Coordinates of C-alpha atoms and ligand atoms in Angstrom, one line a residue:
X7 CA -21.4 -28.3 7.4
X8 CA -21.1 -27.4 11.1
X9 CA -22.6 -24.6 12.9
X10 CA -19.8 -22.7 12.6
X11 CA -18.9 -23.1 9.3
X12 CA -22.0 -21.7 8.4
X13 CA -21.6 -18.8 10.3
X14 CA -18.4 -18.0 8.7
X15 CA -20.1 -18.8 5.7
X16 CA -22.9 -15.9 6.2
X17 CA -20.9 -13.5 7.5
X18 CA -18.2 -13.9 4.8
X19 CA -20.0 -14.5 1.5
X20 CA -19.1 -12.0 -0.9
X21 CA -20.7 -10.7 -4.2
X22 CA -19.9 -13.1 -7.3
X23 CA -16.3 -11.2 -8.6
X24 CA -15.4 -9.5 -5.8
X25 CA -11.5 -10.5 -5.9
X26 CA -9.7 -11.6 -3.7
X27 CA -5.9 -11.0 -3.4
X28 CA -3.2 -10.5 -1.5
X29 CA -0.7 -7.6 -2.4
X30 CA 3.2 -7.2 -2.4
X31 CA 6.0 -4.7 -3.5
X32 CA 9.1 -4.2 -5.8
X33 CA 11.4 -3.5 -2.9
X34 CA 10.3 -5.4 -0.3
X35 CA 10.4 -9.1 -2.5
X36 CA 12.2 -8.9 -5.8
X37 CA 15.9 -8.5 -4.4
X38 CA 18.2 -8.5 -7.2
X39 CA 19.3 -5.0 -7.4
X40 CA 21.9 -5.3 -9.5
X41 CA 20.5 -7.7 -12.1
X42 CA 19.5 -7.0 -15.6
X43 CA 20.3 -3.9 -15.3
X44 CA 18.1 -2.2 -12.9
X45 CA 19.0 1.3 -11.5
X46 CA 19.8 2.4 -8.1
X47 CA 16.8 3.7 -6.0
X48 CA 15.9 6.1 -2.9
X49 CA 16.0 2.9 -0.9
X50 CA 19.4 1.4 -1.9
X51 CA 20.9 4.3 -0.8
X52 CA 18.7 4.7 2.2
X53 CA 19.2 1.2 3.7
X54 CA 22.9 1.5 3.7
X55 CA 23.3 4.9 5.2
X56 CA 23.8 3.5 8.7
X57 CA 20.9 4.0 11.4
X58 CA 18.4 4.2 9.1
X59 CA 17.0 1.1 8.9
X60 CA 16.8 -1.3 12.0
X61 CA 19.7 -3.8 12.4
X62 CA 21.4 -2.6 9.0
X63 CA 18.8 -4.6 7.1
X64 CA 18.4 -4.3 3.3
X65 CA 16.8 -5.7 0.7
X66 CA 19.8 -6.6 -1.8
X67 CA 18.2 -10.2 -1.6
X68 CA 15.3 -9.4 0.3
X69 CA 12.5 -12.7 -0.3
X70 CA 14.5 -13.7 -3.9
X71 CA 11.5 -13.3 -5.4
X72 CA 12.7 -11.7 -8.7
X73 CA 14.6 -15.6 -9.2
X74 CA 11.3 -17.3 -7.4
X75 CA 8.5 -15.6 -9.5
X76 CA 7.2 -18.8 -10.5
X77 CA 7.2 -20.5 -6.9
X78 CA 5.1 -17.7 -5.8
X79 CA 2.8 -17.9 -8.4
X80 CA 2.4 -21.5 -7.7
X81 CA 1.6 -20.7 -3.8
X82 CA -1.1 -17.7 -4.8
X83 CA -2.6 -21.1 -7.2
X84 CA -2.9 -23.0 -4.3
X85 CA -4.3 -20.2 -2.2
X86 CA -6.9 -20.0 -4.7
X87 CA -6.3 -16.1 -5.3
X88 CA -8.1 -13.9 -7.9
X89 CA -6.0 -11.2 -8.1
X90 CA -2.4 -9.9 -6.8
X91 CA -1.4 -6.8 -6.1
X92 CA 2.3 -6.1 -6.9
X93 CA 4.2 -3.1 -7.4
X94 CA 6.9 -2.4 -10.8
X95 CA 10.2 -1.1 -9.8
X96 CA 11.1 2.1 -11.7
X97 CA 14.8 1.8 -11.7
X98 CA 14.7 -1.9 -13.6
X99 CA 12.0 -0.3 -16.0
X100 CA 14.6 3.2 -16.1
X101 CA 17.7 2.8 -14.1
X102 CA 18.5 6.7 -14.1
X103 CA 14.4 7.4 -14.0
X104 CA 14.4 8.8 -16.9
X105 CA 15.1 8.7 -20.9
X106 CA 16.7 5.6 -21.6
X107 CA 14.2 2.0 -20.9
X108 CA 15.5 -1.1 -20.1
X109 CA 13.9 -4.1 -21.9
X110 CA 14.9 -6.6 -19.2
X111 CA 13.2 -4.9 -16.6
X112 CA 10.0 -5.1 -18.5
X113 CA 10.4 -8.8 -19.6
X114 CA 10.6 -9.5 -16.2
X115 CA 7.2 -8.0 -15.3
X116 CA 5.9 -9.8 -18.8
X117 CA 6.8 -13.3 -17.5
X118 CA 5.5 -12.7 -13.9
X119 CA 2.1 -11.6 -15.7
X120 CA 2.3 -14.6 -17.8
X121 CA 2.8 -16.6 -14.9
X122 CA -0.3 -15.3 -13.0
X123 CA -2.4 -15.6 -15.9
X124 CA -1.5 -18.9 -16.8
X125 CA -2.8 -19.8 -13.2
X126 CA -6.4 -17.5 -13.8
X127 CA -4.8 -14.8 -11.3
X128 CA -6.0 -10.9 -12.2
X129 CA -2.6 -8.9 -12.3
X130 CA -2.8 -6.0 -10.5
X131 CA -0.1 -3.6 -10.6
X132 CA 1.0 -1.2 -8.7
X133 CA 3.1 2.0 -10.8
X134 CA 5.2 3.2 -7.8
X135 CA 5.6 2.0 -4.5
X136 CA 8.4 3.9 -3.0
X137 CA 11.6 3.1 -4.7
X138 CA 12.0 6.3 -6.6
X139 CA 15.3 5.9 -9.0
X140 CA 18.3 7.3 -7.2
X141 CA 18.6 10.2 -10.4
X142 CA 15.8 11.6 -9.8
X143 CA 16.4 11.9 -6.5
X144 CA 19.5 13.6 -7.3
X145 CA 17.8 16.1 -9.3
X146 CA 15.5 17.1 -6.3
X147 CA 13.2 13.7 -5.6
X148 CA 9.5 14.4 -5.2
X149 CA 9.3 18.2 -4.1
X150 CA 10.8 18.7 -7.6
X151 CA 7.9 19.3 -9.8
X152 CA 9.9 17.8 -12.7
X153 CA 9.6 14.3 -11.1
X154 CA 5.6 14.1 -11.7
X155 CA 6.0 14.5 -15.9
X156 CA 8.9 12.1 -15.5
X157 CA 6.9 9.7 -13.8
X158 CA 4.2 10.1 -16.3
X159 CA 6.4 9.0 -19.1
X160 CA 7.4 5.8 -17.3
X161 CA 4.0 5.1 -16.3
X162 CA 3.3 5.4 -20.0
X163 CA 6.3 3.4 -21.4
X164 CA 4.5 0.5 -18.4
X165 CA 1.4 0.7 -19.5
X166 CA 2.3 0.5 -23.2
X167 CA 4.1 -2.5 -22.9
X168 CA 2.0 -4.4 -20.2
X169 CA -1.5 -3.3 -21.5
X170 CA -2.7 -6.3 -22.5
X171 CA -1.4 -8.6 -19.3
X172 CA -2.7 -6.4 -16.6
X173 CA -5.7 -6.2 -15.2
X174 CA -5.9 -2.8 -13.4
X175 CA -3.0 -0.2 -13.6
X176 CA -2.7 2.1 -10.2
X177 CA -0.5 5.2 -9.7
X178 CA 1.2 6.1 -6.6
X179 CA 1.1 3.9 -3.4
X180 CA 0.3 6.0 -0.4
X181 CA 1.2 9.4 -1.5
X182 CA 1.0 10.0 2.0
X183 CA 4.0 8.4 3.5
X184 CA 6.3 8.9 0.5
X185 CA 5.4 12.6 1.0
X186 CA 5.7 12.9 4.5
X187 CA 7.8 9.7 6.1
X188 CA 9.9 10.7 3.3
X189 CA 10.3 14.5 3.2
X190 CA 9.2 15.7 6.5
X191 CA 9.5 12.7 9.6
X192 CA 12.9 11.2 7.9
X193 CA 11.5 7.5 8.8
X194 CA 11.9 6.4 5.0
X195 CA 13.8 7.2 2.1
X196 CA 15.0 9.1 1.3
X197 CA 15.1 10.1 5.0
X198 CA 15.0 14.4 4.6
X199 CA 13.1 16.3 7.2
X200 CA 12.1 19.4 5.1
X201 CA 8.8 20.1 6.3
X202 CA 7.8 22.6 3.4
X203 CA 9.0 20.1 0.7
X204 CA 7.0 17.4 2.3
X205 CA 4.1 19.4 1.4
X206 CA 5.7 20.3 -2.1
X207 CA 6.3 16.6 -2.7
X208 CA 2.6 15.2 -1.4
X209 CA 1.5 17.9 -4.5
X210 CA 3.3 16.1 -7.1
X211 CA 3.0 13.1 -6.3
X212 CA -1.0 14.1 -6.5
X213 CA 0.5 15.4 -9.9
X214 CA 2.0 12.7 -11.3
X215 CA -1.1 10.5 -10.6
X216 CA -3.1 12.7 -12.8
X217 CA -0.4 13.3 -15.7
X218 CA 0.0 9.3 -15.4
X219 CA -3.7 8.7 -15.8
X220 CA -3.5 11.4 -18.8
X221 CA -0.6 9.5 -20.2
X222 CA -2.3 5.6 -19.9
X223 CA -5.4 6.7 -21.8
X224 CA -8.3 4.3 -22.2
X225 CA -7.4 1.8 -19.5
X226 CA -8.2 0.6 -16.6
X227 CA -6.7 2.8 -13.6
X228 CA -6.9 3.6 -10.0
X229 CA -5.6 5.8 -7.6
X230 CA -4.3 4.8 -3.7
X231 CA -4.8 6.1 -0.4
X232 CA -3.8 5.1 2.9
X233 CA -7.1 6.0 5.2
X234 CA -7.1 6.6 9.1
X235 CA -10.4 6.1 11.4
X236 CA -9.6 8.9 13.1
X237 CA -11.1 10.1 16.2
X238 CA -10.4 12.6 19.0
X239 CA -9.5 11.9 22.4
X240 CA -11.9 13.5 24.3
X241 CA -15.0 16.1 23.1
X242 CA -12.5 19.1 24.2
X243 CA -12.3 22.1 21.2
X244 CA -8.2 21.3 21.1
X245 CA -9.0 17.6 20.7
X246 CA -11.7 18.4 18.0
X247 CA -9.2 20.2 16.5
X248 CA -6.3 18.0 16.3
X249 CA -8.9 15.3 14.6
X250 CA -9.9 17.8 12.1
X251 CA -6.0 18.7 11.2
X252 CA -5.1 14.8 11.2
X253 CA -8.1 13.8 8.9
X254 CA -7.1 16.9 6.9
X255 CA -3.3 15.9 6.5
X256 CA -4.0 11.8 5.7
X257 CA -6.9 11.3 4.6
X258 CA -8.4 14.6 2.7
X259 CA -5.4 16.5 1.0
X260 CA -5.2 13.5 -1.2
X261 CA -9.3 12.1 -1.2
X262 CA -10.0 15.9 -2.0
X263 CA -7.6 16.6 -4.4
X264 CA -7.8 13.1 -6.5
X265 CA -11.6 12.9 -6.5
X266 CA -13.0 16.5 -6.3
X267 CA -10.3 18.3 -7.9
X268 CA -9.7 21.2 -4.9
X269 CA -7.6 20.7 -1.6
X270 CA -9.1 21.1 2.0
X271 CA -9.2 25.0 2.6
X272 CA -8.9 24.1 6.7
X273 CA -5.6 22.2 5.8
X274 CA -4.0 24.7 3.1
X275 CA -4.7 26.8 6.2
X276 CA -3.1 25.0 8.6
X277 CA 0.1 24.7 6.4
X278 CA 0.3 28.9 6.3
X279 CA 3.2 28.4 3.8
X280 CA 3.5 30.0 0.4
X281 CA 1.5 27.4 -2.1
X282 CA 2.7 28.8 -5.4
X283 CA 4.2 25.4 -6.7
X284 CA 0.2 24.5 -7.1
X285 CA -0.1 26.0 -10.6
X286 CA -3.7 26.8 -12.4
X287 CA -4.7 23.9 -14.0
X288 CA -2.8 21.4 -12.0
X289 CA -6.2 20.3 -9.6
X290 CA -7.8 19.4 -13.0
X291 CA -5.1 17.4 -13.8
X292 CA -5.1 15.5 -10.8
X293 CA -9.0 14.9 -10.6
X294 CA -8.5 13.0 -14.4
X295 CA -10.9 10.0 -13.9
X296 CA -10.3 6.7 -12.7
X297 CA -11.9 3.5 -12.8
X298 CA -11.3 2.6 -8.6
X299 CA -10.3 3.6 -5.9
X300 CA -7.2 1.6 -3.6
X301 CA -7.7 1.8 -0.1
X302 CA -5.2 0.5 2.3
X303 CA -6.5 0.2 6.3
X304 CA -4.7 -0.9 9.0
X305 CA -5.9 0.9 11.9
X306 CA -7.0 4.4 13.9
X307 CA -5.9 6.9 15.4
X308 CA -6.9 9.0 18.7
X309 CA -5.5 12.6 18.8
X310 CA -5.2 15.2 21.5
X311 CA -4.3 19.2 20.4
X312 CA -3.0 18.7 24.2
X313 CA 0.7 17.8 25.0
X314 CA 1.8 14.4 26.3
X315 CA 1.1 11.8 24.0
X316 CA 3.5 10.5 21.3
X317 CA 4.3 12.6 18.1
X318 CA 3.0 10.2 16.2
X319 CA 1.2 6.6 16.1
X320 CA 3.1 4.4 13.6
X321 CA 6.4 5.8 14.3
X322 CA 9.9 3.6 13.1
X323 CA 12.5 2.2 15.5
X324 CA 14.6 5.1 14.0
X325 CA 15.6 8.2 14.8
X326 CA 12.7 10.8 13.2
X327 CA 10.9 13.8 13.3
X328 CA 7.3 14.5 13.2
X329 CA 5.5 13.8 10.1
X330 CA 2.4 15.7 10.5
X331 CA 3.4 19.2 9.1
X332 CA 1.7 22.1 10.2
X333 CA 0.3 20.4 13.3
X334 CA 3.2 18.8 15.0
X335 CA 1.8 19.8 18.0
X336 CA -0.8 17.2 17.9
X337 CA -0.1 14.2 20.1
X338 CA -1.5 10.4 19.6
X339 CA -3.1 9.0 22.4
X340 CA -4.0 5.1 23.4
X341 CA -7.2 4.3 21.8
X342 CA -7.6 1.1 24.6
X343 CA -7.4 -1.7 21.7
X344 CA -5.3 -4.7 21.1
X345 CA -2.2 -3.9 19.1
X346 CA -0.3 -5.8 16.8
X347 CA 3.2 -6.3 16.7
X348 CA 3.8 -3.0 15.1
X349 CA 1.7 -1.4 17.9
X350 CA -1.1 -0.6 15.5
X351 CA -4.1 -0.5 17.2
X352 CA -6.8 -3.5 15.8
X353 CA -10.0 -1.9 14.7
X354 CA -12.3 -3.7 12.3
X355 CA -15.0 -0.6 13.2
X356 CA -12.3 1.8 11.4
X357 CA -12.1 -0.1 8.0
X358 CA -16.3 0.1 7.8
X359 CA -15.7 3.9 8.8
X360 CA -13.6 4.7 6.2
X361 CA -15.7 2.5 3.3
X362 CA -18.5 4.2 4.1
X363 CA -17.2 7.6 4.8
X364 CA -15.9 8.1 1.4
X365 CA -19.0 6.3 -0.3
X366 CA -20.7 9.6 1.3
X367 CA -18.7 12.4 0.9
X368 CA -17.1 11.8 -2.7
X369 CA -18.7 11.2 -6.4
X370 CA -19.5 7.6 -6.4
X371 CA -16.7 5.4 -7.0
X372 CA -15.9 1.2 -7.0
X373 CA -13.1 0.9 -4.4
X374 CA -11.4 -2.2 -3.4
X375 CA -8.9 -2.8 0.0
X376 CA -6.0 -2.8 -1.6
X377 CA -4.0 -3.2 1.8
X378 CA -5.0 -4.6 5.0
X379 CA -3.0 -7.2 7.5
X380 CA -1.1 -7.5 10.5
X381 CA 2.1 -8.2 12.0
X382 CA 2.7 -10.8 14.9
X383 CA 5.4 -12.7 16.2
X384 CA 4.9 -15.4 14.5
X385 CA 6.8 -18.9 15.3
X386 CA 7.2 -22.0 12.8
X387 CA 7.4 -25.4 14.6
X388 CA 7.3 -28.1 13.0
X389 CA 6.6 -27.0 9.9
X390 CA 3.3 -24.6 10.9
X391 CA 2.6 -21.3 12.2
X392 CA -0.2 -21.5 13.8
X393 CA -0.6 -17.5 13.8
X394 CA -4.6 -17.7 15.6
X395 CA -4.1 -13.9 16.0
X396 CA -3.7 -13.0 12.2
X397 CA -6.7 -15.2 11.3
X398 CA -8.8 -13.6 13.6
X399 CA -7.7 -10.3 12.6
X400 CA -8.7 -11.1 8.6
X401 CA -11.8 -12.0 9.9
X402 CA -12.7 -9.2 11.5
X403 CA -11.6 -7.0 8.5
X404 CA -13.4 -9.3 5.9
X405 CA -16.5 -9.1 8.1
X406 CA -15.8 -5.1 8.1
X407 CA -16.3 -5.5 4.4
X408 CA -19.3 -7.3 4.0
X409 CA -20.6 -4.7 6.7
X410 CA -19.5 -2.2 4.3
X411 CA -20.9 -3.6 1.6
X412 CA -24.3 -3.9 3.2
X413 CA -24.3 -0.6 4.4
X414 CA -24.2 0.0 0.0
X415 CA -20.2 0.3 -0.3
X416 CA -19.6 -0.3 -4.0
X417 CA -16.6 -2.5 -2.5
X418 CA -15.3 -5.0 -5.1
X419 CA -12.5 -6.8 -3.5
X420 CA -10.0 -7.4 -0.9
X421 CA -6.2 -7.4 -0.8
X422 CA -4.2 -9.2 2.4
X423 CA -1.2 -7.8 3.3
X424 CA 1.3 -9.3 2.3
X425 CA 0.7 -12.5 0.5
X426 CA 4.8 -13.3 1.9
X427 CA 7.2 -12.1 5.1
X428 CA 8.8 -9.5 3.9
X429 CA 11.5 -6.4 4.2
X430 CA 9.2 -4.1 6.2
X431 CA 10.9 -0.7 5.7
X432 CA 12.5 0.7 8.7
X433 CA 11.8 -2.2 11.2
X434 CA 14.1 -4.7 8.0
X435 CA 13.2 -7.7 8.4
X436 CA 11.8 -7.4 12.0
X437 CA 7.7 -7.5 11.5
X438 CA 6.0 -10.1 9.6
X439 CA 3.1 -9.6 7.9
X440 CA 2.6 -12.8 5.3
X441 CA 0.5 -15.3 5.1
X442 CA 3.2 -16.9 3.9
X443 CA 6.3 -17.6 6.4
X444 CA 9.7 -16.9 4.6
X445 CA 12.9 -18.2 6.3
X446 CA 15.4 -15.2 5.3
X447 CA 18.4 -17.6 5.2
X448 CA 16.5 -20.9 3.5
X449 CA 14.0 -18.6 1.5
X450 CA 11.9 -21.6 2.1
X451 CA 7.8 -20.6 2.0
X452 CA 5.3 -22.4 4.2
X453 CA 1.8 -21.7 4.3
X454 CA 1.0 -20.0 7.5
X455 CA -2.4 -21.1 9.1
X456 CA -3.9 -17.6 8.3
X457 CA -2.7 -18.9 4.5
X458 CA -4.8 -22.0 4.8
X459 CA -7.7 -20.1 6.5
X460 CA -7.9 -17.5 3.6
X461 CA -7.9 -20.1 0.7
X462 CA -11.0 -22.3 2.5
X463 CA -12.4 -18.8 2.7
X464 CA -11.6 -18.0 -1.2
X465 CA -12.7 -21.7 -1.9
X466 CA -16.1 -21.4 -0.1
X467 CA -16.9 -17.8 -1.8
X468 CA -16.1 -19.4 -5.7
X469 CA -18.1 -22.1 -4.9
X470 CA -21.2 -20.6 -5.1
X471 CA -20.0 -18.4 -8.3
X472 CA -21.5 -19.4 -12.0
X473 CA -18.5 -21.0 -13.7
X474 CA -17.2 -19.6 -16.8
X475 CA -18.2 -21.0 -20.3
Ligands
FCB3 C1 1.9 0.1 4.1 C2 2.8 -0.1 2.9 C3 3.3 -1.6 2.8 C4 3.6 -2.2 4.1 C5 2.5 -2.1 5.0 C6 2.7 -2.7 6.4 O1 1.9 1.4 4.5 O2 2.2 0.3 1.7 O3 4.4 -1.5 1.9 O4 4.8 -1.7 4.6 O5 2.2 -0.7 5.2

């Protein structure tokens, strides 16, 4: 071994079991939206309402995944991978998102589960992950409260069926930005700028997390939060301030609520809206007990309560309001890192932040990265893509989690995003973030050389395990 293959190999050794994964969702692979009889969703409609979405992308087709299953499970073999991340899609499981189930759509999540299995690959998977059914929508989307007990029931008809082929069941992806890209900035589906139903829709989606772990019983189940490293620009009060409001608004309304069972006073606060959609009873509901926590990282954010920077730090192409209700006067400043593609900025310091922060301040809990990656422009020639940038960024992150783990982070795995290219929301098919390169015409995969770096990484860590017998 060389010199520097051993220092990989201390800084990224990981605990025997700790999984390693890459994750993906429903919308942004499967294509095949009017197959089998899946339902239309928020994002159907969304994607072809013109200027929403850049270049009039959509994901009819998007990566073919729900006629490539098997391919893919055959590349996640070869990458070595423990565990995958993917999300159902609610209209294929209930195409009006409620009442009547369609088998096909769960035979089709049965066969992908087979598939991974057959290869030793953990399924994880992921309840909701934006694509709302279109009904439901119709009937008043997430800031009506019936949506959370109808989400219950599908999670229950899900987990009754696919029980026995998955390995951990989670609720809601990001609560966060279904609540608030979708209800308050516009930026996603299904694109309305109601600030006070932003707020009504973050609480049941918190809801429907805690009916749905009601409803799945003894199981295993997490919840998933997207977490900022948040920090303020300067030591000024107003900066202070705007740090406090932004933690408040990502990263506690829904830590708080999900593992304490109250919300932030400071942040009902800042709202100063009439809260009487949170019934008695409801915070109980929502602190029901999981097995892990999901965190997704990507990056961190500097804040000024002082005019003049940008409304926001991951804002779409599109046309959009400001997402941060109740403080839209705070403003997002330069931080002074390397950005990605999407103009995140690159903060491996962040990822240990936010590990450790919530080891400290909430009941103990096993967490795992459920999301973490990168976009780059990426170019294939010759068959490679020799994407130095991405590896280097996995590296940092996966070194951010041995840190963590050091530091006493019950941390017990890791999840790239995204295992493939894929339809990224409002930028379409603009921003890559696999390790796997997808050609949108071809569909052909190829291994990206952050793909081949990852598996020698997965291959070194399993080396050392005990094998099973
Ligand atoms: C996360 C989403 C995921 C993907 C990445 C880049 O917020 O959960 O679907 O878009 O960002």
């Amino acid at each position: 071994m060389t010199t520097q293959e051993e220092q990989t190999r201390a800084g990224l050794q990981f605990p025997t079991g700790f999984a390693f994964g890459a994750a993906t969702s429903a919308y942004q692979i499967e294509g095949a939206v009017a197959e089998d009889g899946r339902g239309i969703s928020i994002w159907d409609t969304f994607t072809k309402t013109p200027g929403r979405v850049l270049n009039g992308d959509h994901a009819d087709v998007a990566i073919d995944h729900y006629h490539r299953y098997r391919e893919d499970a055959q590349i996640m073999a070869e990458l070595g991978l423990t565990a995958y991340r993917f999300s159902v899609s609610w209209p294929r499981i209930q195409p009006d998102g409620s009442g009547k189930i369609n088998q096909k759509g769960l035979d089709f999540y049965k066969r992908l589960t087979d598939e991974l299995r057959q290869h030793g690959i953990d399924p994880w998977l992921t309840l909701y992950h934006w694509d709302l059914p279109q009904a439901l929508e119709d009937r008043g989307g997430w800031p009506n409260r019936d949506t959370a007990y109808c989400f219950a029931d599908y999670a229950a008809t899900v987990h009754e069926a696919l029980k026995d082929h998955v390995h951990t069941f989670s609720t809601v992806n990001e609560p966060w930005c279904t609540a608030f890209l979708g209800y308050a900035s516009g930026e996603h589906a299904p694109g309305r700028r109601e600030p006070e139903n932003a707020i009504r829709g973050a609480h049941h989606l918190n809801l429907a997390h805690g009916l749905s772990v009601q409803a799945m019983g003894a199981r295993r189940v997490g919840g998933c939060v997207n977490l900022y490293a948040i920090t303020p620009a300067t030591d000024s009060e107003a900066d202070q301030d705007a740090a406090r409001r932004i933690d408040g608004l990502q990263n506690r309304f829904f830590l708080d609520a999900l593992m304490t069972g109250r919300y932030p006073q400071d942040v009902l606060d800042d709202l100063g809206m009439d809260l009487d959609f949170i019934r008695d009873g409801d915070l109980a509901t929502i602190k029901a007990p999981i097995d892990v926590l999901l965190v997704n990282y990507y990056s961190r954010f500097t804040v000024s309560g002082a005019p003049g920077g940008r409304a926001s730090a991951a804002a779409a192409p599109t046309d959009s309001a400001s997402p941060w209700v109740g403080s839209e006067h705070v403003s997002f400043v330069d931080g002074g890192r390397p950005v990605t593609a999407m103009g995140w900025e690159i903060d491996r310091g962040g990822l240990v932040e936010v590990l450790t922060r919530v080891a400290r301040d909430y009941p103990a809990i096993p967490m795992v990265v459920s999301e973490n990656g990168a976009a780059f422009e990426d170019v294939l020639e010759h068959g490679r893509v020799h994407d130095s940038e991405r590896v280097a960024y996995f590296e940092d992150h996966l070194r951010a989690c041995r840190d963590a783990i050091d530091a006493g982070v019950p941390l017990e795995g890791y999840f790239a995003w995204s295992l493939m290219d894929n339809f990224e929301w409002a930028w379409g098919y603009g921003k890559r973030f696999g390790l796997v390169h997808v050609d949108f015409e071809s569909q052909r995969r190829v291994l990206k050389d952050s793909a081949i770096w990852y598996s020698e990484i997965i291959r070194q860590n399993r080396r050392h395990e005990p094998t099973d017998s």
